[in-house]
Every structure is written in C-alpha cells, then in structure tokens.
Amino acid sequence: MGEHFEQRKLTPLTEIGEFGLIDHLTKNIVLVNPETRYGVGDDAAVLQYGEKLMLVSTDILTEGIHFDLTYFPLQHLGYKAIAVNLSDIYAMNGTPKQVTVSLAVSSKFSLEAIEKIYSGIHRACANFNVDIIGGDTASSNAGLFLSVTVLGSADPEDVVYRHGANEKDLICVTGDLGAAFMGLLLLEREKTVFKADPNMQPDFAGKDFLLEKQLKPEPRKDIIDLFREKKIKPTAMIDISDGLASEVFHLGKRSGLGATIYEEKLPIFQTTFDTAREFSIDPTTAALNGGEDYELLFTITQHDYEKIKTFSDISIIGHMVEASYGFQLISKNGVQTPLKAQGWDAFNTIK
C-alpha cells in the first residue's frame, strides 16, 4: 500500500508581507557568540571586537522590484546601492567604513554597462570616505541584482538603537518627506507616455528635486556630524526607507510605546505638495507612506530641544506616549485618527 501524504496548505508571501517574513525567519535565532552584541531587529547588527563596536548591515536591489532600467541611469543605480546602505549605519549613529559589493547580471548587460554601475559605486564611496573591500559576481537568468554589505564603527556609548525611546520624548525628522515617491510617480508616468509614443520627450520641468530624491538619495551624514558637534545623542533612531508611518511604528513598538504625530508639522516641500495634487494624492499620505526618503527619524529628550530648535532641516513632528494610547495622527483641524502604516512591501510587487 502506498503512503498517503497529507496535503498542507502553503502560505503565500503576500499574506504575511516582508516584515512578517523577517519576523518568522528570525524569531528562533539564538545568539551564541559573545562578540555579537545585537543581531536582527535594528538598522544594523552590532559586534564587539576590542574597544570599538562594529556595525554591519546588508541590502539587496533587484531589477523589476527596486528599480526599472527603463528610466534608472546605471550610474545612479550604483550610487543609490551604496547610499541606502550607508544610511543604515548613520541610523545607528555610527560611521560607515567599508563595503562589499556583489553583482549578478544576465547576458544582456555589456562590460560598459557594468562600468557605469561601478562608476556610481566609486563616486558614492569617495563622497563618504568608504572603502570597497570585496564582493562577488555571478550570472543571472533574470536581470540585475545588486547586494551591498556595509561595515561601520562606533564607540559603545554613541550607538543609538530603535528601542531606546522614552515617554514624552520628542519625535524629529530630517529634511523633507514624500519627494522620492513623487519622483517615482513622475518617472512611471513618463515611462507610460514613452511606451505609447517613443518620440515624446519626458516632461520633468521644475521637477529635478523630486527626481534627484528618487534616483540619487543622499544619506544624512551631515546630521550625524551635527549630533557630535552639539553633543546630542538621540534616544532612538531609524532611517526612513519604507515610509514615515512605518518607521514610527518600528520605533514605538521596539520601545514599548505609542506615538502622536501632528500633520501640520510634517515637512513637505511645495514641489512635493503640488506634484501630489497633480496625481490626485493627499500630500500627507505621500509624506507618511511614500518611502525611500532616506531621512532620519529620531527621538530626543525634551532637554535637548534647545539644541536643535534653530536647525531648519530638523522638524519636530510629535512625541512618544504610553503604549495604551497607541499611534495617533492629529490632523490640521485637530481631529485625532489612528496612524496607519501603508508603506511599501516588496512581496506585494511580485506578480
């Protein structure tokens, strides 16, 4: 008699999402080496070798998921691959030092195309004083894959985690929000126009700022330098890759707290605001959920307010509250609604 196997229902990745998958794969990890000070759960892992701490983070960019080569210049792709990884180290209040770069490409790519990617990689490393120390290359049957691992360092007393916020801490964000998302929508719109009529010229008049934020994000090294100059140590910090609301949830949940965010305090540049309206999108929704801003979201004690209040590139957008209060958005007219995180999920883009 043949064996009978019970048919098990398989769980699609879209059902649990990217963060659910990470939690599922990492929930049973047990750290066994004393040098591993902190593993999964923050922008970077923290290792102890000698007096300094080593920070390690890795990221992968996949053609068709993270970028579209119809409109993404190869030089900018190389630059962005480095920049988004350096941002993770700055989000830990550390200094990036080295990167490894791994590349998988299909036969459609020429040597000259790969050289363009690496010209962007070299430029980013030069701009932020980072060494390329190795990597790997492989062939691919499905386009281009770029994976970068970054190594950084920090003094033990300087490292900032996601879980350090306290009740009544001020919630701060650097720069502006939503511009990278608007840049992506512009590029996708002009791609559609190009497909319909290859003779049409793209219409990006007055939108250079938005395109730059999408194609060539700049990690906020200047803010980390400012912290050191002004002797400010955030209580918690994260970089904004999946959208402000999503990152607020990360800080709150890791710290065992809730958060109150004020819509009128969100830093949205006029060009971003106007472009969102062109696409019939609420600018606040773009700022909260657009993603890929690579700005820094951090909390500080109220005692540090005097140190940052004069800096125009840092906005105080809310404060941390007890967990039972949850996550709330206070609208411009004073209405309180639950804050919702609708940030980008890689698995929902897979067809």
Short mmCIF file of C-alpha atoms in Angstrom, two decimals:
data_model
loop_
_atom_site.label_atom_id
_atom_site.label_comp_id
_atom_site.label_asym_id
_atom_site.label_seq_id
_atom_site.Cartn_x
_atom_site.Cartn_y
_atom_site.Cartn_z
CA MET A 1 0.00 0.00 0.00
CA GLY A 2 1.44 3.35 -0.99
CA GLU A 3 1.99 6.06 1.58
CA HIS A 4 -0.58 8.82 1.83
CA PHE A 5 0.71 12.31 2.36
CA GLU A 6 -1.43 14.99 3.87
CA GLN A 7 -1.54 17.97 1.54
CA ARG A 8 -0.51 21.02 3.52
CA LYS A 9 -1.85 24.45 2.67
CA LEU A 10 1.03 26.67 1.57
CA THR A 11 1.22 30.25 2.78
CA PRO A 12 1.81 32.87 0.06
CA LEU A 13 4.38 35.51 0.98
CA THR A 14 1.87 38.24 0.15
CA GLU A 15 -0.21 37.01 3.08
CA ILE A 16 2.42 37.79 5.71
CA GLY A 17 4.34 40.60 3.98
CA GLU A 18 8.02 41.49 4.12
CA PHE A 19 8.16 42.32 7.84
CA GLY A 20 6.11 39.25 8.70
CA LEU A 21 8.56 37.07 6.78
CA ILE A 22 11.53 38.64 8.57
CA ASP A 23 9.89 38.04 11.96
CA HIS A 24 9.03 34.46 11.00
CA LEU A 25 12.55 33.62 9.81
CA THR A 26 14.34 35.25 12.72
CA LYS A 27 12.11 34.51 15.74
CA ASN A 28 14.08 31.41 16.77
CA ILE A 29 17.57 32.80 16.30
CA VAL A 30 19.77 32.31 19.36
CA LEU A 31 23.00 34.32 19.60
CA VAL A 32 25.89 32.14 20.80
CA ASN A 33 28.98 34.31 20.32
CA PRO A 34 29.80 36.91 22.98
CA GLU A 35 31.08 39.28 20.28
CA THR A 36 27.53 39.58 18.89
CA ARG A 37 26.14 42.42 20.95
CA TYR A 38 22.93 42.88 18.91
CA GLY A 39 21.58 40.89 15.97
CA VAL A 40 18.38 41.11 13.93
CA GLY A 41 15.93 43.89 14.71
CA ASP A 42 17.66 47.19 14.01
CA ASP A 43 19.21 49.09 11.11
CA ALA A 44 22.49 47.25 11.65
CA ALA A 45 23.89 44.41 13.72
CA VAL A 46 26.34 45.39 16.47
CA LEU A 47 29.53 43.40 17.08
CA GLN A 48 32.15 43.91 19.79
CA TYR A 49 35.80 43.46 18.84
CA GLY A 50 38.07 45.41 21.15
CA GLU A 51 37.02 48.82 22.42
CA LYS A 52 35.10 49.89 19.29
CA LEU A 53 31.83 48.43 18.10
CA MET A 54 31.45 47.15 14.55
CA LEU A 55 28.17 47.86 12.76
CA VAL A 56 27.07 45.59 9.90
CA SER A 57 24.15 45.94 7.50
CA THR A 58 23.25 44.46 4.13
CA ASP A 59 20.70 45.23 1.42
CA ILE A 60 19.76 43.95 -2.00
CA LEU A 61 18.38 45.80 -5.02
CA THR A 62 16.50 43.73 -7.59
CA GLU A 63 15.66 44.74 -11.15
CA GLY A 64 11.92 44.98 -11.66
CA ILE A 65 11.26 45.26 -7.92
CA HIS A 66 13.51 48.03 -6.59
CA PHE A 67 14.41 49.74 -9.86
CA ASP A 68 13.38 49.94 -13.51
CA LEU A 69 16.20 50.33 -16.01
CA THR A 70 13.82 51.97 -18.48
CA TYR A 71 14.48 55.22 -16.63
CA PHE A 72 17.06 54.48 -13.91
CA PRO A 73 20.56 55.58 -15.05
CA LEU A 74 23.13 52.91 -14.27
CA GLN A 75 25.47 55.39 -12.58
CA HIS A 76 22.68 56.48 -10.24
CA LEU A 77 21.83 52.85 -9.51
CA GLY A 78 25.37 52.19 -8.34
CA TYR A 79 25.34 55.34 -6.23
CA LYS A 80 21.97 54.51 -4.67
CA ALA A 81 23.01 50.94 -3.84
CA ILE A 82 25.81 52.34 -1.67
CA ALA A 83 23.85 55.30 -0.29
CA VAL A 84 20.93 53.29 1.09
CA ASN A 85 23.32 51.00 2.95
CA LEU A 86 25.35 53.84 4.42
CA SER A 87 22.06 55.31 5.67
CA ASP A 88 21.62 52.24 7.92
CA ILE A 89 24.93 52.93 9.63
CA TYR A 90 24.12 56.61 10.14
CA ALA A 91 20.78 55.49 11.61
CA MET A 92 22.80 53.77 14.35
CA ASN A 93 24.77 57.00 14.95
CA GLY A 94 27.85 55.31 13.50
CA THR A 95 30.43 55.90 10.79
CA PRO A 96 30.49 53.66 7.69
CA LYS A 97 33.98 52.45 6.83
CA GLN A 98 33.91 49.63 4.26
CA VAL A 99 31.54 47.97 1.79
CA THR A 100 31.44 44.74 -0.15
CA VAL A 101 29.53 44.69 -3.43
CA SER A 102 28.01 41.60 -5.04
CA LEU A 103 26.53 41.65 -8.51
CA ALA A 104 24.50 39.16 -10.54
CA VAL A 105 23.88 40.06 -14.20
CA SER A 106 22.35 38.48 -17.26
CA SER A 107 23.99 38.31 -20.67
CA LYS A 108 22.05 41.38 -21.88
CA PHE A 109 24.48 43.60 -19.96
CA SER A 110 27.71 44.74 -21.59
CA LEU A 111 31.02 45.44 -19.88
CA GLU A 112 30.40 49.14 -20.44
CA ALA A 113 27.08 48.92 -18.62
CA ILE A 114 28.73 47.31 -15.59
CA GLU A 115 31.41 50.00 -15.67
CA LYS A 116 28.67 52.64 -15.41
CA ILE A 117 27.21 50.94 -12.35
CA TYR A 118 30.62 50.82 -10.71
CA SER A 119 31.33 54.44 -11.54
CA GLY A 120 28.35 55.33 -9.35
CA ILE A 121 29.54 52.94 -6.64
CA HIS A 122 33.01 54.51 -6.62
CA ARG A 123 31.59 58.02 -6.54
CA ALA A 124 29.41 57.28 -3.51
CA CYS A 125 32.29 55.63 -1.68
CA ALA A 126 34.54 58.59 -2.42
CA ASN A 127 31.91 61.09 -1.24
CA PHE A 128 31.52 59.35 2.12
CA ASN A 129 35.10 58.14 2.67
CA VAL A 130 34.21 54.45 2.42
CA ASP A 131 36.47 51.66 1.13
CA ILE A 132 35.37 48.91 -1.26
CA ILE A 133 36.99 45.79 0.16
CA GLY A 134 35.48 42.91 -1.81
CA GLY A 135 32.36 41.24 -3.13
CA ASP A 136 31.26 38.69 -5.67
CA THR A 137 29.96 38.43 -9.23
CA ALA A 138 27.60 35.85 -10.70
CA SER A 139 25.44 35.27 -13.73
CA SER A 140 21.67 35.71 -13.66
CA ASN A 141 18.83 34.41 -15.80
CA ALA A 142 16.54 37.26 -14.76
CA GLY A 143 18.09 40.69 -14.94
CA LEU A 144 20.29 42.53 -12.49
CA PHE A 145 20.80 42.04 -8.75
CA LEU A 146 22.98 44.29 -6.59
CA SER A 147 23.79 43.36 -2.99
CA VAL A 148 25.85 45.58 -0.70
CA THR A 149 27.13 44.89 2.80
CA VAL A 150 28.43 47.84 4.78
CA LEU A 151 30.72 47.79 7.81
CA GLY A 152 30.83 50.72 10.20
CA SER A 153 32.15 51.61 13.62
CA ALA A 154 31.06 53.49 16.71
CA ASP A 155 32.06 53.97 20.32
CA PRO A 156 29.85 51.88 22.65
CA GLU A 157 28.41 54.98 24.31
CA ASP A 158 27.38 56.51 20.96
CA VAL A 159 25.32 53.73 19.36
CA VAL A 160 21.61 54.53 19.03
CA TYR A 161 19.07 51.71 18.70
CA ARG A 162 15.40 51.70 17.69
CA HIS A 163 14.33 50.63 21.17
CA GLY A 164 15.62 53.49 23.33
CA ALA A 165 12.76 56.00 23.18
CA ASN A 166 11.02 57.12 26.36
CA GLU A 167 7.56 58.52 27.03
CA LYS A 168 7.38 62.28 26.29
CA ASP A 169 10.47 62.18 24.05
CA LEU A 170 10.18 64.48 21.03
CA ILE A 171 9.87 62.82 17.61
CA CYS A 172 12.06 64.51 14.99
CA VAL A 173 12.67 64.03 11.29
CA THR A 174 15.32 65.46 8.99
CA GLY A 175 14.81 67.03 5.59
CA ASP A 176 11.51 66.64 3.78
CA LEU A 177 9.11 63.78 3.14
CA GLY A 178 7.32 62.34 0.12
CA ALA A 179 9.61 63.74 -2.57
CA ALA A 180 11.16 60.39 -3.54
CA PHE A 181 7.70 58.87 -4.00
CA MET A 182 6.63 61.78 -6.21
CA GLY A 183 9.81 61.34 -8.23
CA LEU A 184 8.94 57.68 -8.77
CA LEU A 185 5.41 58.54 -9.91
CA LEU A 186 6.78 61.07 -12.40
CA LEU A 187 9.19 58.51 -13.85
CA GLU A 188 6.46 55.88 -14.11
CA ARG A 189 4.12 58.38 -15.79
CA GLU A 190 6.69 59.36 -18.41
CA LYS A 191 7.55 55.71 -18.99
CA THR A 192 3.89 55.09 -19.87
CA VAL A 193 3.94 58.09 -22.24
CA PHE A 194 7.16 56.83 -23.85
CA LYS A 195 5.69 53.38 -24.44
CA ALA A 196 2.72 54.95 -26.20
CA ASP A 197 4.90 57.27 -28.31
CA PRO A 198 8.72 56.83 -28.26
CA ASN A 199 9.10 60.21 -29.96
CA MET A 200 7.64 62.09 -26.99
CA GLN A 201 10.11 63.92 -24.77
CA PRO A 202 9.70 63.43 -21.00
CA ASP A 203 8.11 66.33 -19.16
CA PHE A 204 10.08 66.93 -15.95
CA ALA A 205 10.03 70.74 -15.98
CA GLY A 206 10.66 72.07 -12.47
CA LYS A 207 10.79 68.55 -11.01
CA ASP A 208 14.56 67.99 -10.79
CA PHE A 209 14.44 67.98 -7.00
CA LEU A 210 11.94 65.10 -6.95
CA LEU A 211 13.89 63.04 -9.47
CA GLU A 212 17.10 63.54 -7.51
CA LYS A 213 15.46 62.30 -4.31
CA GLN A 214 14.34 59.10 -6.07
CA LEU A 215 17.34 58.38 -8.27
CA LYS A 216 20.20 59.64 -6.11
CA PRO A 217 19.31 59.80 -2.40
CA GLU A 218 21.90 61.25 -0.04
CA PRO A 219 22.38 59.58 3.35
CA ARG A 220 22.37 62.11 6.22
CA LYS A 221 26.00 62.10 7.33
CA ASP A 222 25.64 65.83 7.97
CA ILE A 223 23.08 65.19 10.71
CA ILE A 224 25.35 62.68 12.46
CA ASP A 225 28.14 65.26 12.33
CA LEU A 226 25.71 67.79 13.82
CA PHE A 227 24.85 65.45 16.68
CA ARG A 228 28.51 65.14 17.56
CA GLU A 229 29.15 68.87 17.29
CA LYS A 230 26.17 69.76 19.50
CA LYS A 231 26.65 66.80 21.86
CA ILE A 232 23.22 65.37 21.07
CA LYS A 233 22.52 61.68 21.41
CA PRO A 234 19.07 60.61 20.17
CA THR A 235 17.26 58.14 22.40
CA ALA A 236 16.13 56.10 19.37
CA MET A 237 16.67 56.38 15.63
CA ILE A 238 15.86 54.77 12.27
CA ASP A 239 16.20 55.80 8.64
CA ILE A 240 13.09 56.26 6.51
CA SER A 241 13.05 53.64 3.78
CA ASP A 242 9.51 52.22 3.92
CA GLY A 243 7.65 55.43 4.82
CA LEU A 244 7.48 57.66 7.88
CA ALA A 245 4.43 55.96 9.41
CA SER A 246 6.01 52.51 9.12
CA GLU A 247 9.21 53.74 10.80
CA VAL A 248 7.26 55.46 13.61
CA PHE A 249 5.65 52.09 14.30
CA HIS A 250 9.08 50.44 14.41
CA LEU A 251 10.42 52.93 16.96
CA GLY A 252 7.26 52.78 19.07
CA LYS A 253 6.90 49.01 19.13
CA ARG A 254 10.60 48.42 19.79
CA SER A 255 10.48 50.94 22.63
CA GLY A 256 7.20 49.63 24.06
CA LEU A 257 5.44 52.93 23.42
CA GLY A 258 2.88 54.68 21.24
CA ALA A 259 3.29 57.95 19.35
CA THR A 260 1.38 61.09 18.47
CA ILE A 261 2.20 62.76 15.13
CA TYR A 262 0.92 66.21 14.07
CA GLU A 263 0.02 66.58 10.40
CA GLU A 264 0.79 70.31 10.35
CA LYS A 265 4.37 69.59 11.46
CA LEU A 266 5.22 67.19 8.62
CA PRO A 267 7.96 68.72 6.42
CA ILE A 268 6.60 68.65 2.86
CA PHE A 269 8.27 70.84 0.24
CA GLN A 270 5.99 72.87 -2.02
CA THR A 271 7.11 70.99 -5.16
CA THR A 272 6.19 67.70 -3.46
CA PHE A 273 2.85 69.13 -2.32
CA ASP A 274 1.94 70.44 -5.78
CA THR A 275 3.00 67.24 -7.56
CA ALA A 276 0.97 65.10 -5.18
CA ARG A 277 -2.06 67.20 -6.03
CA GLU A 278 -1.35 66.69 -9.75
CA PHE A 279 -1.58 62.95 -9.14
CA SER A 280 -4.73 63.38 -7.01
CA ILE A 281 -2.83 62.14 -3.96
CA ASP A 282 -3.14 63.66 -0.50
CA PRO A 283 0.32 65.18 0.22
CA THR A 284 0.09 63.96 3.82
CA THR A 285 -0.44 60.41 2.58
CA ALA A 286 2.63 60.75 0.36
CA ALA A 287 4.70 62.04 3.29
CA LEU A 288 3.54 59.29 5.65
CA ASN A 289 3.71 56.32 3.30
CA GLY A 290 5.77 57.18 0.22
CA GLY A 291 9.06 55.69 1.36
CA GLU A 292 12.64 55.90 0.07
CA ASP A 293 13.20 59.33 1.63
CA TYR A 294 16.30 58.05 3.49
CA GLU A 295 15.91 60.84 6.00
CA LEU A 296 16.50 60.15 9.70
CA LEU A 297 13.63 59.71 12.15
CA PHE A 298 14.77 60.04 15.75
CA THR A 299 13.64 60.84 19.27
CA ILE A 300 15.30 63.17 21.76
CA THR A 301 14.64 64.11 25.36
CA GLN A 302 12.84 67.39 25.90
CA HIS A 303 16.04 68.71 27.49
CA ASP A 304 17.70 68.59 24.05
CA TYR A 305 15.01 70.73 22.42
CA GLU A 306 17.07 73.92 22.83
CA LYS A 307 19.97 72.30 20.96
CA ILE A 308 18.01 71.56 17.79
CA LYS A 309 15.22 74.15 17.65
CA THR A 310 17.21 76.52 15.41
CA PHE A 311 18.04 73.95 12.72
CA SER A 312 15.69 74.39 9.78
CA ASP A 313 16.50 70.92 8.42
CA ILE A 314 15.13 69.17 11.54
CA SER A 315 11.37 69.16 12.21
CA ILE A 316 9.73 68.16 15.49
CA ILE A 317 6.63 66.27 14.36
CA GLY A 318 5.28 64.73 17.57
CA HIS A 319 6.08 62.95 20.81
CA MET A 320 6.16 59.47 22.30
CA VAL A 321 3.28 58.38 24.54
CA GLU A 322 2.43 55.36 26.67
CA ALA A 323 1.68 52.18 24.74
CA SER A 324 -2.01 52.09 25.68
CA TYR A 325 -2.55 55.35 23.78
CA GLY A 326 -1.41 53.73 20.54
CA PHE A 327 -0.31 55.58 17.40
CA GLN A 328 -2.31 58.68 16.53
CA LEU A 329 -2.28 61.34 13.82
CA ILE A 330 -3.62 64.79 14.75
CA SER A 331 -4.96 66.45 11.60
CA LYS A 332 -4.53 70.12 10.76
CA ASN A 333 -8.03 70.81 12.07
CA GLY A 334 -7.36 68.98 15.34
CA VAL A 335 -9.11 65.67 14.57
CA GLN A 336 -7.41 62.60 16.02
CA THR A 337 -7.28 59.44 13.90
CA PRO A 338 -5.27 56.21 14.18
CA LEU A 339 -1.96 56.44 12.36
CA LYS A 340 -1.80 53.85 9.60
CA ALA A 341 1.35 52.44 8.05
CA GLN A 342 0.76 51.64 4.38
CA GLY A 343 4.42 51.59 3.43
CA TRP A 344 5.97 49.71 0.54
CA ASP A 345 6.00 45.90 0.77
CA ALA A 346 8.34 44.06 -1.59
CA PHE A 347 6.17 40.96 -1.85
CA ASN A 348 3.09 42.88 -2.91
CA THR A 349 5.03 43.95 -6.05
CA ILE A 350 5.66 40.38 -7.14
CA LYS A 351 3.37 39.26 -9.96
#
